[in-house]
Amino acid sequence: METIKGYVGHIIYRNVENGYTVLELVCQEEEITCVGIFSDIVEGENIEAQGEYTDHPSYGRQFKVHSFEEKEPEDEMAIERYLGSGAIKGIGVALAARIVRRFKKDTFRIIEEEPERLAEIKGISERKAMEIANQVNQKRDLRQAMIFLQKYGININLAVKIYNQYGQRIYSILTENPYQMAEDIDGVGFKTADEIASRIGIRTDSDFRIRSGILYTLSLATGEGHTYLPMDELTKRTSCILEIEEEYIEKHYMNLALDRKIVMQQKEDETQIYAATFFHMENNVAGMLKQLDISYEVPDKEIENRIKKIEKQTQIELDELQITAVKEAVRNGLLIITGGPGTGKTTTINTIIRYFEMEGMDIFLGAPTGRAAKRMSETTGFEARTIHRMLEVNGGAEGTGGFERNENNPLETDVIIIDEMSMVDITLMHALLKAIVAGTRLILVGDVNQLPSVGPGSVLKDVIDSGEFHTVKLNKIFRQASTSDIIVNAHKINNGQEVTLDNKSMDFFFLKRYEADKIINVVLQLIKQKLPKFVDATEYDIQVLTPMRKGLLGVERLNSVLQMYLNPEDPSKREKEYGSIVFREGDKVMQVKNNYQLEWEIRTKFGLCVDKGTGIFNGDTGIIQEINYFAETMTISFDEGKMVEYPFKQLEELELAYAITIHKSQGSEYPAVVIPMFKGPHMLMNRNLLYTAVTRAKKCVTLVGDDEVFYTMVNNTSQLKRYSGLMDRLKGI
């Protein structure tokens, strides 16, 4: 490790998001290019930096900075240079020269200890003198805080966040209750706070730690889809995470409830414990759904005449259930339409749209993901948007202040139709309902047999199971759909009926292989050679779906193998290693969390921006167009031509997507899907999962692997229990 000293002569590049900076450091007479993370550094500042020299392939010799310390300028020239650099607001070059001429080497002492004396200089009022002193002191305080925080292994980015939140209170918060940071600061989770606490020497059974651990356990549970946990389970899980006895935990529940962090609710013999946010969300969703459930008196004859007119125009004949669905949509403020593939959901939606159009009503169409919205647009011929876009996401926090449309600024329309409702979690449902006024018709469409949403809750299932609202279940497979073995077999899987695997089909194939590597070989052959021609699509359009993340045929291993063959190493392709993943130009990638703040642009082929907005969401897939080492960014092209620049520090939000989990494929449709069939955990390998995977394909499903695994999945109806209280709220329990 080497040390260099000098002043910042010129800042070449700065990423304001993560603080990554390229600068010229003047050391004696030599200019050295330095790269690293710098907090709030400005030209003219003196620093002492530790690091090592590296040779960049494009930019030559650089000094890579691991840590640095800002130093007060020591001679008059350095002091003048610093003050005149713009570091202190209100001091330019000429004024800096006058200050240093007057106070010489004593300048900083005067600013810190006798700031009123600055008013002796022409052009500086007493008020301005105090402002200058405040700025200098703030910078000194920040500098000291940085050094203090770095002692506990906190990186500069996070340190700046912590300082901005607490200012001079950081010392007392860190030494008394570092867990406070997990509640107050985005980016500081329980684990970070716990690590700091152990370094400071806070006991493992401290009250602060246990309280924070309980809230952390509840937040982990929402990641599994739960809105609450039974008390016994919460205690068990918290005890396991904190590695302390269960008896220490239960006494904290009442205090957390009094502080309104959690809500405890008794149901029969079980105490349910909610994070307060999710309890209120469930309550509000139940109340808002009931408000929308208004009846309208419309004569049967009138509706039937309209339907006949639409049938004549579209040359489509509706069956009895579809007609019932249209009638219910006309007569009720809230309607749920559910049914599997090929049961006529799209035809029903199209008829409802045309009916309300004839009435002169405004209609909004929405879906949870970009892909699902795009598909809805294609099948209806009307513009459909993601729910996030409909609600005008503004880059705020998910489900809270993140949308422009809310109870104070509701959606201005007569009818809202939401497709792929099985994917909508309680958070998004809450945000949507807040923006709908009573009197607006809401029609929820989805397949209740699909996997539940990735986020917490099971909204569609709970709403249907409550029996409180008008629901139409479409179950007839239409003639055109009955020729597709994808649809026929999907229904057989869902009903637990036997599926014939004789490969006489034109769109449903099972290739028997019994070893993991042989299965992978077949998968590669299918993607590279056979399927693109068969379904008239590119390699990138064909999606491998697998039940698991880990294991011989889990997402992680499949992606590294598929990347090797579909987008191999090449000197012309730049790469970026992040954690265990190597990203390469040309790779297929997926966003794995909702990010409301990511900016995107749609550009013409000449690079002109024609549309822009914010928000890339969980499940969105794209292709890496460029990796820029200098700017430390990765440019990705998503569906609809959205171009997004990711700073390297945000790459944790991306994964390779040659293979994805079946859960992640919800709401998407692909020309062809390939599904490896290999043994895995019993609870995971169930009917529900297989049904969802098969229904993702438009033209061809190919299963590769062990037929015994396939039959086991068809017969396995067990599902991971999801703790959700919405149904009870709707029933008034």
XYZ file of C-alpha atoms in Angstrom:
733
model
C 0.000 0.000 0.000
C 1.439 3.392 -1.000
C 0.646 6.875 0.323
C 0.513 10.043 -1.814
C -0.165 13.670 -0.772
C -1.310 16.632 -2.812
C -4.206 18.876 -3.788
C -7.092 18.136 -6.153
C -6.232 20.012 -9.355
C -9.115 18.843 -11.535
C -12.120 16.532 -11.206
C -12.362 14.630 -14.520
C -15.468 12.551 -13.773
C -17.859 12.089 -10.890
C -20.795 9.719 -10.450
C -23.063 11.620 -8.041
C -25.011 8.444 -7.241
C -22.159 6.472 -5.741
C -19.374 9.030 -5.310
C -17.047 7.259 -7.793
C -14.589 9.920 -8.926
C -11.697 10.279 -11.355
C -9.452 13.221 -10.457
C -6.025 14.747 -11.056
C -4.014 15.003 -7.847
C -1.105 17.478 -7.951
C 1.754 16.000 -5.890
C 4.612 18.504 -5.841
C 5.087 19.057 -9.571
C 3.551 15.755 -10.773
C -0.112 15.197 -11.817
C -1.422 11.750 -10.814
C -4.761 10.338 -12.043
C -6.610 8.941 -9.012
C -9.759 6.777 -9.059
C -11.952 5.772 -6.120
C -14.937 6.686 -3.945
C -14.627 10.240 -2.623
C -17.158 11.922 -0.354
C -18.043 15.417 -1.383
C -14.507 16.312 -2.531
C -13.859 19.547 -4.449
C -11.034 20.999 -6.513
C -8.417 22.667 -4.351
C -8.753 20.313 -1.372
C -5.629 18.775 0.112
C -5.684 15.031 0.676
C -3.496 12.152 1.791
C -4.493 8.975 -0.084
C -3.613 5.283 0.443
C -3.787 2.809 -2.419
C -1.759 1.316 -5.240
C -0.790 2.093 -8.823
C -2.606 0.140 -11.556
C -2.424 0.043 -15.347
C -5.835 0.550 -16.973
C -6.126 -1.038 -20.482
C -7.616 2.177 -21.937
C -6.560 5.004 -19.604
C -3.019 4.022 -18.633
C -1.385 4.435 -15.212
C -3.751 5.309 -12.342
C -3.638 5.429 -8.570
C -6.472 3.338 -7.145
C -7.492 4.916 -3.827
C -8.613 2.583 -1.001
C -8.866 5.276 1.671
C -8.025 8.937 2.037
C -7.937 11.734 4.584
C -8.634 15.379 3.886
C -5.837 17.597 5.201
C -6.033 21.255 6.048
C -3.898 23.319 3.650
C -0.577 24.136 5.221
C 0.845 27.096 3.289
C -0.790 30.361 2.172
C -0.954 29.372 -1.491
C -2.716 26.088 -0.637
C -5.178 27.892 1.682
C -5.989 30.446 -1.031
C -6.358 27.698 -3.662
C -8.752 25.750 -1.417
C -10.942 28.727 -0.451
C -11.136 29.934 -4.072
C -11.967 26.472 -5.497
C -15.705 26.702 -4.888
C -15.512 24.441 -1.830
C -16.984 27.243 0.285
C -20.118 28.796 -1.186
C -19.856 32.566 -1.568
C -16.019 32.707 -1.786
C -14.524 33.182 -5.244
C -10.876 33.483 -6.310
C -10.587 37.264 -5.644
C -12.217 37.104 -2.202
C -10.064 34.101 -1.212
C -6.954 36.093 -2.124
C -8.083 39.070 0.057
C -8.842 36.766 3.067
C -5.453 35.025 2.903
C -3.611 38.311 2.328
C -5.175 39.590 5.570
C -4.886 36.522 7.852
C -2.075 34.523 6.183
C -1.436 31.061 7.741
C -3.843 31.933 10.529
C -6.823 31.918 8.132
C -8.420 28.625 9.249
C -8.002 29.396 12.953
C -9.713 32.768 12.425
C -12.612 31.152 10.483
C -13.134 28.513 13.176
C -12.500 30.516 16.352
C -13.099 34.192 15.483
C -15.348 34.154 12.405
C -16.672 37.691 13.112
C -13.225 39.025 12.086
C -13.928 38.008 8.463
C -16.221 41.057 8.354
C -13.062 43.219 8.480
C -12.577 42.323 4.811
C -14.325 44.364 2.133
C -17.196 42.384 0.583
C -17.900 40.267 3.690
C -20.843 41.189 5.951
C -21.216 39.771 9.464
C -23.938 37.436 8.212
C -21.757 36.204 5.354
C -18.858 35.720 7.802
C -21.019 33.389 9.918
C -22.188 31.455 6.835
C -18.556 30.883 5.758
C -17.645 29.693 9.270
C -20.634 27.313 9.355
C -19.622 25.747 6.054
C -16.012 25.244 7.118
C -17.163 23.713 10.441
C -19.654 21.429 8.710
C -16.969 20.110 6.393
C -14.690 19.542 9.383
C -17.525 17.764 11.268
C -18.268 15.588 8.213
C -14.575 14.754 7.902
C -14.372 13.690 11.556
C -17.605 11.697 11.275
C -16.261 9.855 8.223
C -13.121 8.843 10.104
C -15.249 7.719 13.095
C -17.643 5.651 10.910
C -14.875 4.064 8.875
C -13.448 2.639 12.133
C -16.562 0.428 12.218
C -16.169 -0.740 8.648
C -18.840 1.593 7.210
C -18.120 2.577 3.599
C -18.057 6.225 2.519
C -21.404 6.143 0.693
C -23.237 4.834 3.698
C -21.285 7.092 6.040
C -22.493 10.188 4.145
C -26.109 8.894 4.386
C -25.747 8.313 8.137
C -24.191 11.759 8.695
C -26.927 13.464 6.646
C -29.572 11.714 8.746
C -28.151 12.340 12.218
C -25.472 15.045 11.975
C -23.565 15.287 15.247
C -25.986 12.785 16.902
C -24.207 9.895 15.142
C -21.795 9.401 18.048
C -24.516 8.844 20.648
C -26.716 6.747 18.300
C -23.863 4.493 17.279
C -22.640 3.843 20.781
C -26.095 3.505 22.408
C -28.400 1.967 19.791
C -26.969 1.353 16.307
C -30.152 -0.635 15.510
C -31.939 2.695 15.197
C -30.203 3.075 11.821
C -31.971 -0.021 10.438
C -35.315 1.751 11.013
C -34.292 5.226 9.884
C -31.948 4.787 6.925
C -32.587 3.067 3.636
C -29.575 0.879 2.868
C -28.796 0.039 6.495
C -30.389 -3.299 7.237
C -30.451 -5.249 10.481
C -27.322 -7.189 9.512
C -25.233 -4.034 8.992
C -26.481 -2.563 12.264
C -25.822 -5.882 14.043
C -22.281 -6.012 12.718
C -21.609 -2.460 13.958
C -23.184 -3.314 17.311
C -20.930 -6.333 17.801
C -17.845 -4.216 17.005
C -18.946 -1.619 19.536
C -19.493 -4.374 22.101
C -23.297 -4.280 22.503
C -24.570 -7.495 24.196
C -26.342 -10.120 22.053
C -29.343 -10.116 24.415
C -29.694 -6.310 24.541
C -33.273 -5.021 24.316
C -32.431 -2.904 21.270
C -31.059 -5.933 19.434
C -34.048 -8.170 20.209
C -36.595 -5.500 19.179
C -34.757 -4.855 15.939
C -34.360 -8.619 15.365
C -38.139 -9.176 15.680
C -38.853 -6.480 13.072
C -36.122 -7.914 10.838
C -37.645 -11.414 11.075
C -41.051 -10.015 10.099
C -39.515 -8.220 7.109
C -37.826 -11.493 6.002
C -41.239 -13.189 6.246
C -42.758 -10.640 3.838
C -40.053 -11.732 1.373
C -41.599 -15.228 1.570
C -45.060 -13.821 0.833
C -46.436 -13.598 4.413
C -48.232 -10.520 5.728
C -48.028 -11.823 9.314
C -46.528 -14.687 11.335
C -48.121 -16.674 14.158
C -46.448 -15.679 17.428
C -44.901 -19.102 18.058
C -43.337 -19.152 14.605
C -42.079 -15.567 14.887
C -40.472 -16.377 18.258
C -38.846 -19.521 16.863
C -37.494 -17.737 13.763
C -36.211 -14.719 15.741
C -34.497 -16.994 18.260
C -32.758 -18.823 15.414
C -31.581 -15.570 13.705
C -30.384 -13.877 16.913
C -29.035 -17.107 18.446
C -30.661 -16.391 21.801
C -33.207 -18.265 23.940
C -36.915 -17.901 23.030
C -37.808 -16.717 26.555
C -35.931 -13.426 25.962
C -38.077 -12.590 22.927
C -41.765 -12.810 23.872
C -41.637 -10.050 26.513
C -40.780 -7.507 23.775
C -43.945 -7.991 21.743
C -46.106 -5.821 23.975
C -43.599 -2.921 23.919
C -43.351 -3.075 20.125
C -47.167 -3.060 19.933
C -47.337 -0.012 22.265
C -44.777 1.723 20.003
C -47.064 0.867 17.035
C -44.322 -1.074 15.274
C -46.370 -4.295 15.290
C -50.020 -5.272 15.628
C -51.056 -8.370 17.603
C -54.314 -10.019 16.736
C -56.018 -13.001 18.331
C -57.728 -15.552 16.082
C -59.064 -18.605 17.900
C -56.004 -20.153 19.602
C -53.452 -18.266 17.496
C -51.849 -14.878 18.066
C -51.036 -13.277 14.704
C -48.252 -10.694 14.643
C -48.113 -8.174 11.817
C -45.627 -5.468 10.961
C -47.966 -2.494 11.525
C -47.750 -1.426 7.838
C -49.148 -4.700 6.522
C -51.935 -4.871 9.106
C -53.198 -1.446 8.059
C -52.793 -2.330 4.372
C -54.975 -5.436 4.713
C -57.585 -3.482 6.660
C -57.641 -0.658 4.140
C -57.773 -3.009 1.121
C -60.773 -4.840 2.630
C -62.563 -1.541 3.330
C -61.841 -0.051 -0.111
C -62.975 -3.206 -1.971
C -66.292 -3.109 -0.110
C -66.755 0.570 -1.015
C -66.359 -0.252 -4.715
C -68.940 -3.063 -4.584
C -71.914 -1.002 -5.802
C -74.922 -2.493 -7.648
C -76.389 -0.936 -10.803
C -79.930 -1.673 -11.996
C -79.723 -2.501 -15.708
C -82.468 -4.591 -17.396
C -81.406 -8.018 -18.670
C -82.880 -7.362 -22.092
C -80.840 -4.183 -22.580
C -77.551 -5.951 -21.795
C -78.408 -8.946 -24.014
C -79.232 -6.716 -26.998
C -75.908 -4.945 -26.602
C -74.037 -8.253 -26.394
C -75.751 -9.503 -29.576
C -74.725 -6.321 -31.362
C -71.070 -6.814 -30.277
C -71.161 -10.517 -31.272
C -72.363 -9.487 -34.716
C -69.592 -6.846 -35.069
C -66.805 -9.149 -33.886
C -68.238 -12.346 -35.371
C -67.659 -14.118 -32.070
C -70.247 -16.070 -30.151
C -70.012 -15.977 -26.361
C -70.893 -18.987 -24.215
C -73.214 -18.809 -21.220
C -70.504 -18.082 -18.619
C -68.963 -15.332 -20.743
C -72.374 -13.657 -21.137
C -72.825 -13.925 -17.352
C -69.426 -12.220 -16.880
C -70.426 -9.299 -19.151
C -73.766 -8.908 -17.314
C -72.033 -8.933 -13.916
C -69.510 -6.342 -15.138
C -72.361 -4.029 -16.160
C -74.351 -4.511 -12.933
C -71.550 -4.406 -10.352
C -68.876 -1.980 -9.277
C -66.508 -4.873 -8.524
C -66.165 -8.128 -10.463
C -63.618 -10.967 -10.440
C -63.181 -13.104 -13.564
C -61.013 -16.190 -13.189
C -60.162 -19.107 -15.463
C -57.283 -21.107 -16.931
C -55.711 -20.781 -20.413
C -58.081 -21.152 -23.409
C -61.245 -20.517 -21.349
C -62.047 -17.257 -23.119
C -60.857 -14.627 -20.608
C -59.517 -12.404 -23.414
C -62.729 -12.654 -25.474
C -64.731 -11.777 -22.356
C -62.511 -8.755 -21.581
C -62.761 -7.577 -25.206
C -66.568 -7.785 -25.098
C -66.698 -5.884 -21.783
C -64.415 -3.182 -23.237
C -66.644 -2.790 -26.324
C -69.786 -2.717 -24.186
C -68.522 0.137 -22.017
C -67.148 1.915 -25.074
C -70.657 1.914 -26.606
C -71.811 3.518 -23.346
C -69.267 6.287 -23.893
C -67.234 5.337 -20.809
C -63.506 5.864 -20.290
C -61.591 2.606 -19.774
C -58.121 1.988 -18.302
C -56.367 -1.349 -18.818
C -53.524 -2.444 -16.547
C -51.298 -5.377 -15.618
C -48.575 -5.898 -12.966
C -45.607 -6.246 -15.375
C -44.444 -4.631 -18.609
C -44.654 -7.955 -20.445
C -48.175 -8.667 -19.208
C -49.303 -5.127 -20.161
C -47.791 -5.518 -23.625
C -49.607 -8.822 -24.079
C -52.880 -7.265 -22.939
C -52.441 -4.464 -25.497
C -51.861 -7.027 -28.268
C -54.908 -9.171 -27.380
C -57.360 -6.308 -26.830
C -56.165 -3.745 -29.373
C -56.335 -1.087 -26.624
C -53.455 0.518 -24.780
C -52.630 -1.273 -21.547
C -50.099 0.034 -19.020
C -48.347 -1.405 -16.021
C -50.148 -0.605 -12.789
C -47.068 1.391 -11.737
C -47.290 3.518 -14.847
C -51.054 3.933 -14.518
C -50.511 5.214 -10.985
C -47.682 7.484 -12.278
C -44.797 6.202 -10.213
C -42.660 9.093 -8.975
C -39.551 7.433 -7.632
C -40.662 7.380 -4.013
C -40.842 4.355 -1.793
C -42.798 1.340 -2.915
C -46.463 1.434 -1.997
C -46.169 4.615 0.090
C -45.493 7.996 -1.403
C -44.313 6.400 -4.605
C -47.266 7.257 -6.805
C -48.702 10.539 -8.075
C -52.153 8.938 -8.226
C -53.683 8.373 -4.797
C -56.724 9.314 -2.685
C -55.932 13.025 -3.218
C -55.364 12.662 -6.961
C -57.458 9.667 -8.102
C -57.569 8.021 -11.516
C -60.053 9.796 -13.771
C -61.877 7.021 -15.564
C -65.127 5.033 -15.452
C -63.785 1.476 -15.749
C -60.491 -0.170 -14.724
C -59.640 -3.701 -15.876
C -56.587 -5.392 -14.323
C -55.208 -8.599 -15.889
C -52.831 -11.179 -14.318
C -54.230 -10.459 -10.875
C -52.528 -13.504 -9.336
C -49.289 -11.499 -9.478
C -50.598 -8.464 -7.599
C -49.391 -8.346 -3.982
C -51.018 -6.515 -1.088
C -48.696 -3.488 -1.418
C -49.562 -2.833 -5.065
C -53.268 -3.580 -4.491
C -53.308 -1.027 -1.671
C -51.687 1.628 -3.874
C -54.139 0.874 -6.728
C -57.285 0.987 -4.584
C -56.222 4.283 -2.979
C -56.388 5.831 -6.450
C -59.879 4.523 -7.319
C -63.003 6.434 -6.245
C -66.283 4.708 -5.431
C -68.402 4.662 -8.582
C -65.483 3.524 -10.772
C -65.983 -0.033 -11.953
C -63.095 -2.373 -11.136
C -62.754 -5.711 -12.959
C -60.056 -8.098 -11.735
C -58.998 -10.867 -14.134
C -56.608 -13.710 -13.412
C -55.950 -17.411 -13.046
C -56.265 -18.329 -9.376
C -54.344 -21.580 -10.004
C -51.166 -19.711 -10.966
C -48.477 -19.185 -8.372
C -49.220 -16.432 -5.878
C -47.493 -13.034 -6.132
C -43.786 -12.729 -5.407
C -44.568 -9.974 -2.889
C -46.574 -10.482 0.339
C -50.212 -11.541 0.389
C -52.419 -13.698 -1.848
C -54.863 -11.030 -2.973
C -56.736 -12.780 -5.810
C -57.174 -16.056 -3.907
C -58.288 -14.277 -0.710
C -60.809 -12.080 -2.557
C -62.329 -15.115 -4.350
C -62.271 -17.394 -1.262
C -64.001 -14.753 0.860
C -67.159 -15.205 -1.248
C -67.994 -11.534 -0.624
C -67.907 -10.336 -4.240
C -69.364 -11.357 -7.597
C -67.006 -13.865 -9.200
C -67.320 -15.636 -12.556
C -65.204 -18.778 -13.009
C -64.674 -19.608 -16.711
C -64.010 -23.322 -17.136
C -64.930 -24.275 -20.721
C -61.952 -24.838 -23.074
C -62.853 -23.335 -26.453
C -62.553 -25.283 -29.699
C -59.591 -23.322 -31.093
C -57.756 -23.790 -27.782
C -58.602 -27.488 -27.528
C -56.300 -28.251 -30.497
C -53.313 -27.062 -28.446
C -51.798 -29.706 -26.218
C -50.189 -26.923 -24.167
C -53.643 -25.789 -23.043
C -55.204 -29.269 -22.837
C -52.285 -30.629 -20.788
C -52.183 -27.511 -18.573
C -55.787 -28.203 -17.574
C -55.024 -31.907 -17.073
C -52.107 -30.960 -14.784
C -54.335 -28.551 -12.853
C -57.060 -31.185 -12.426
C -54.570 -33.937 -11.483
C -55.405 -35.993 -14.605
C -52.973 -38.213 -16.462
C -50.883 -36.528 -19.177
C -49.700 -38.686 -22.100
C -45.970 -38.188 -22.774
C -45.721 -39.928 -26.164
C -44.387 -36.935 -28.177
C -47.109 -37.269 -30.805
C -48.084 -33.698 -30.073
C -47.183 -30.656 -32.199
C -46.511 -28.307 -29.285
C -45.941 -30.384 -26.106
C -42.840 -32.609 -25.889
C -41.140 -34.653 -23.200
C -37.517 -35.739 -23.807
C -36.484 -38.354 -21.268
C -33.016 -37.927 -19.809
C -31.931 -38.933 -16.315
C -28.589 -37.191 -15.659
C -28.153 -33.474 -15.021
C -25.377 -32.918 -17.593
C -27.267 -34.846 -20.293
C -30.338 -32.720 -19.592
C -28.234 -29.552 -20.012
C -26.824 -30.828 -23.332
C -30.337 -31.379 -24.676
C -31.452 -27.941 -23.417
C -28.532 -26.326 -25.292
C -29.327 -28.210 -28.508
C -32.955 -27.121 -28.297
C -32.072 -23.441 -27.797
C -29.286 -23.262 -30.362
C -30.536 -25.527 -33.135
C -34.055 -26.858 -32.962
C -36.482 -24.448 -31.382
C -35.624 -21.091 -33.058
C -36.697 -22.407 -36.487
C -39.602 -24.423 -35.065
C -41.251 -21.429 -33.344
C -39.768 -18.692 -35.585
C -37.931 -16.900 -32.778
C -34.385 -16.022 -31.669
C -32.310 -17.878 -29.062
C -32.984 -15.011 -26.653
C -36.763 -15.427 -26.976
C -36.645 -19.045 -25.814
C -36.837 -19.222 -22.051
C -35.497 -21.935 -19.749
C -37.700 -22.229 -16.634
C -36.550 -24.171 -13.595
C -38.149 -24.663 -10.170
C -34.980 -24.034 -8.152
C -32.203 -21.506 -7.649
C -29.604 -23.934 -6.299
C -28.572 -27.435 -7.317
C -27.359 -29.171 -10.475
C -30.217 -27.732 -12.540
C -30.864 -24.601 -10.527
C -30.875 -21.106 -12.010
C -27.327 -20.290 -10.922
C -25.602 -23.291 -12.515
C -27.788 -23.262 -15.641
C -27.047 -19.580 -16.237
C -23.280 -19.981 -16.038
C -23.382 -22.987 -18.444
C -25.856 -21.365 -20.873
C -23.852 -18.127 -20.861
C -20.711 -20.097 -21.752
C -22.364 -21.525 -24.885
C -24.841 -18.796 -25.914
C -22.635 -15.753 -25.244
C -19.048 -17.011 -24.873
C -16.007 -14.980 -23.860
C -14.696 -12.764 -26.644
C -11.970 -10.062 -26.651
C -14.456 -7.674 -28.289
C -16.978 -8.084 -25.425
C -16.336 -6.229 -22.183
C -17.113 -7.967 -18.902
C -17.863 -6.960 -15.339
C -17.596 -9.355 -12.436
C -20.069 -8.675 -9.622
C -20.195 -11.129 -6.711
C -20.343 -14.605 -8.220
C -21.755 -13.387 -11.588
C -19.755 -12.323 -14.650
C -21.831 -9.916 -16.753
C -20.826 -9.730 -20.434
C -21.938 -7.471 -23.285
C -24.698 -9.332 -25.125
C -25.932 -11.163 -21.992
C -29.617 -11.627 -21.273
C -30.369 -10.202 -17.798
C -33.315 -9.659 -15.471
C -34.155 -6.974 -12.908
C -34.869 -8.776 -9.613
C -36.448 -6.021 -7.510
C -38.760 -3.069 -8.069
C -36.735 0.096 -8.529
C -38.948 3.136 -8.859
C -36.062 5.551 -9.286
C -34.142 4.034 -12.193
C -34.373 6.361 -15.163
C -35.001 4.979 -18.662
C -35.030 6.473 -22.149
C -36.444 5.278 -25.457
C -34.145 6.438 -28.259
C -34.288 6.496 -32.050
C -31.614 4.672 -34.050
C -29.808 8.034 -34.234
C -29.699 8.227 -30.433
C -32.397 10.895 -30.014
C -34.571 10.526 -26.915
C -38.306 10.184 -27.807
C -39.644 9.147 -24.383
C -38.322 8.892 -20.854
C -39.541 7.913 -17.429
C -38.587 6.161 -14.195
C -39.068 2.663 -12.885
C -37.741 -0.786 -13.832
C -39.522 -3.641 -12.110
C -38.994 -7.110 -10.772
C -39.063 -9.582 -13.694
C -38.207 -7.088 -16.491
C -35.656 -8.661 -18.881
C -33.159 -6.981 -21.175
C -29.856 -7.300 -23.042
C -26.533 -5.747 -21.939
C -25.600 -3.300 -24.709
C -22.466 -1.716 -23.232
C -20.172 -1.969 -20.226
C -18.278 1.284 -19.605
C -15.262 0.813 -17.312
C -14.462 4.515 -17.182
C -17.933 5.708 -16.189
C -18.482 2.485 -14.207
C -21.876 1.928 -15.805
C -23.718 -0.815 -17.665
C -26.277 0.062 -20.345
C -29.181 -2.359 -20.770
C -31.932 -2.415 -23.352
C -35.272 -3.604 -21.902
C -38.625 -4.398 -23.539
C -40.156 -1.565 -25.566
C -36.643 -0.224 -26.258
C -36.138 1.259 -22.770
C -32.431 2.036 -22.273
C -31.175 2.109 -18.700
C -27.753 2.997 -17.317
C -26.864 1.060 -14.186
C -23.997 2.280 -11.982
C -21.817 -0.717 -11.046
C -22.904 -0.427 -7.401
C -26.475 -1.279 -8.492
C -25.627 -4.531 -10.228
C -26.993 -6.450 -7.233
C -30.420 -5.702 -8.785
C -29.573 -7.784 -11.864
C -29.173 -11.480 -12.637
C -28.421 -13.475 -15.760
C -31.697 -14.593 -17.333
C -30.897 -17.418 -19.769
C -32.629 -19.528 -17.118
C -35.054 -18.078 -14.576
C -37.182 -19.534 -11.806
C -40.784 -20.362 -12.648
C -41.823 -17.799 -10.006
C -40.048 -15.059 -11.948
C -41.787 -16.023 -15.204
C -45.255 -15.075 -13.960
C -47.100 -12.671 -16.201
C -44.754 -13.381 -19.091
C -45.311 -15.376 -22.250
C -42.582 -16.807 -24.448
C -42.701 -18.374 -27.936
C -41.162 -21.520 -26.428
C -40.196 -22.668 -22.933
C -37.806 -25.434 -21.946
C -38.333 -26.956 -18.483
C -35.702 -29.274 -16.923
C -37.331 -32.061 -14.881
C -35.026 -33.096 -12.055
C -35.653 -34.058 -8.456
C -35.892 -31.239 -5.920
C -37.492 -30.324 -2.549
C -40.952 -31.890 -2.137
C -42.718 -28.670 -1.046
C -41.409 -26.834 -4.097
C -41.994 -29.504 -6.741
C -45.772 -29.208 -6.853
C -48.672 -29.092 -9.310
C -49.119 -25.350 -9.010
C -45.518 -24.709 -10.097
C -45.662 -27.084 -13.079
C -48.996 -25.618 -14.235
C -47.567 -22.074 -14.121
C -44.461 -23.121 -16.114
C -46.437 -24.885 -18.860
C -48.856 -21.959 -19.308
C -45.966 -19.541 -20.037
C -45.494 -20.973 -23.557
C -47.320 -19.690 -26.638
C -46.142 -22.149 -29.302
C -44.111 -24.938 -27.720
C -43.352 -26.560 -24.346
C -40.437 -28.978 -24.081
C -39.793 -30.779 -20.809
C -36.407 -32.477 -20.520
C -35.581 -34.962 -17.803
C -37.112 -37.576 -15.553
C -40.781 -38.442 -16.278
C -41.152 -39.688 -12.691
C -40.449 -36.144 -11.460
C -43.172 -34.864 -13.811
C -45.793 -37.299 -12.466
C -44.725 -36.586 -8.870
C -45.296 -32.855 -9.454
C -48.736 -33.454 -10.995
C -49.770 -35.466 -7.930
C -48.216 -33.140 -5.361
C -50.886 -30.643 -4.309
C -49.012 -29.391 -1.225
C -48.055 -25.731 -1.246
C -46.007 -23.635 1.056
C -48.480 -22.074 3.455
C -48.795 -18.321 3.013
C -49.928 -16.364 6.079
C -52.375 -13.717 4.887
C -55.341 -12.198 6.724
C -57.187 -10.450 3.870
C -59.895 -13.115 3.541
C -60.710 -12.838 7.256
C -60.850 -9.034 6.973
C -63.265 -9.279 4.034
C -65.489 -11.692 5.946
C -65.369 -9.373 8.934
C -63.722 -11.990 11.162
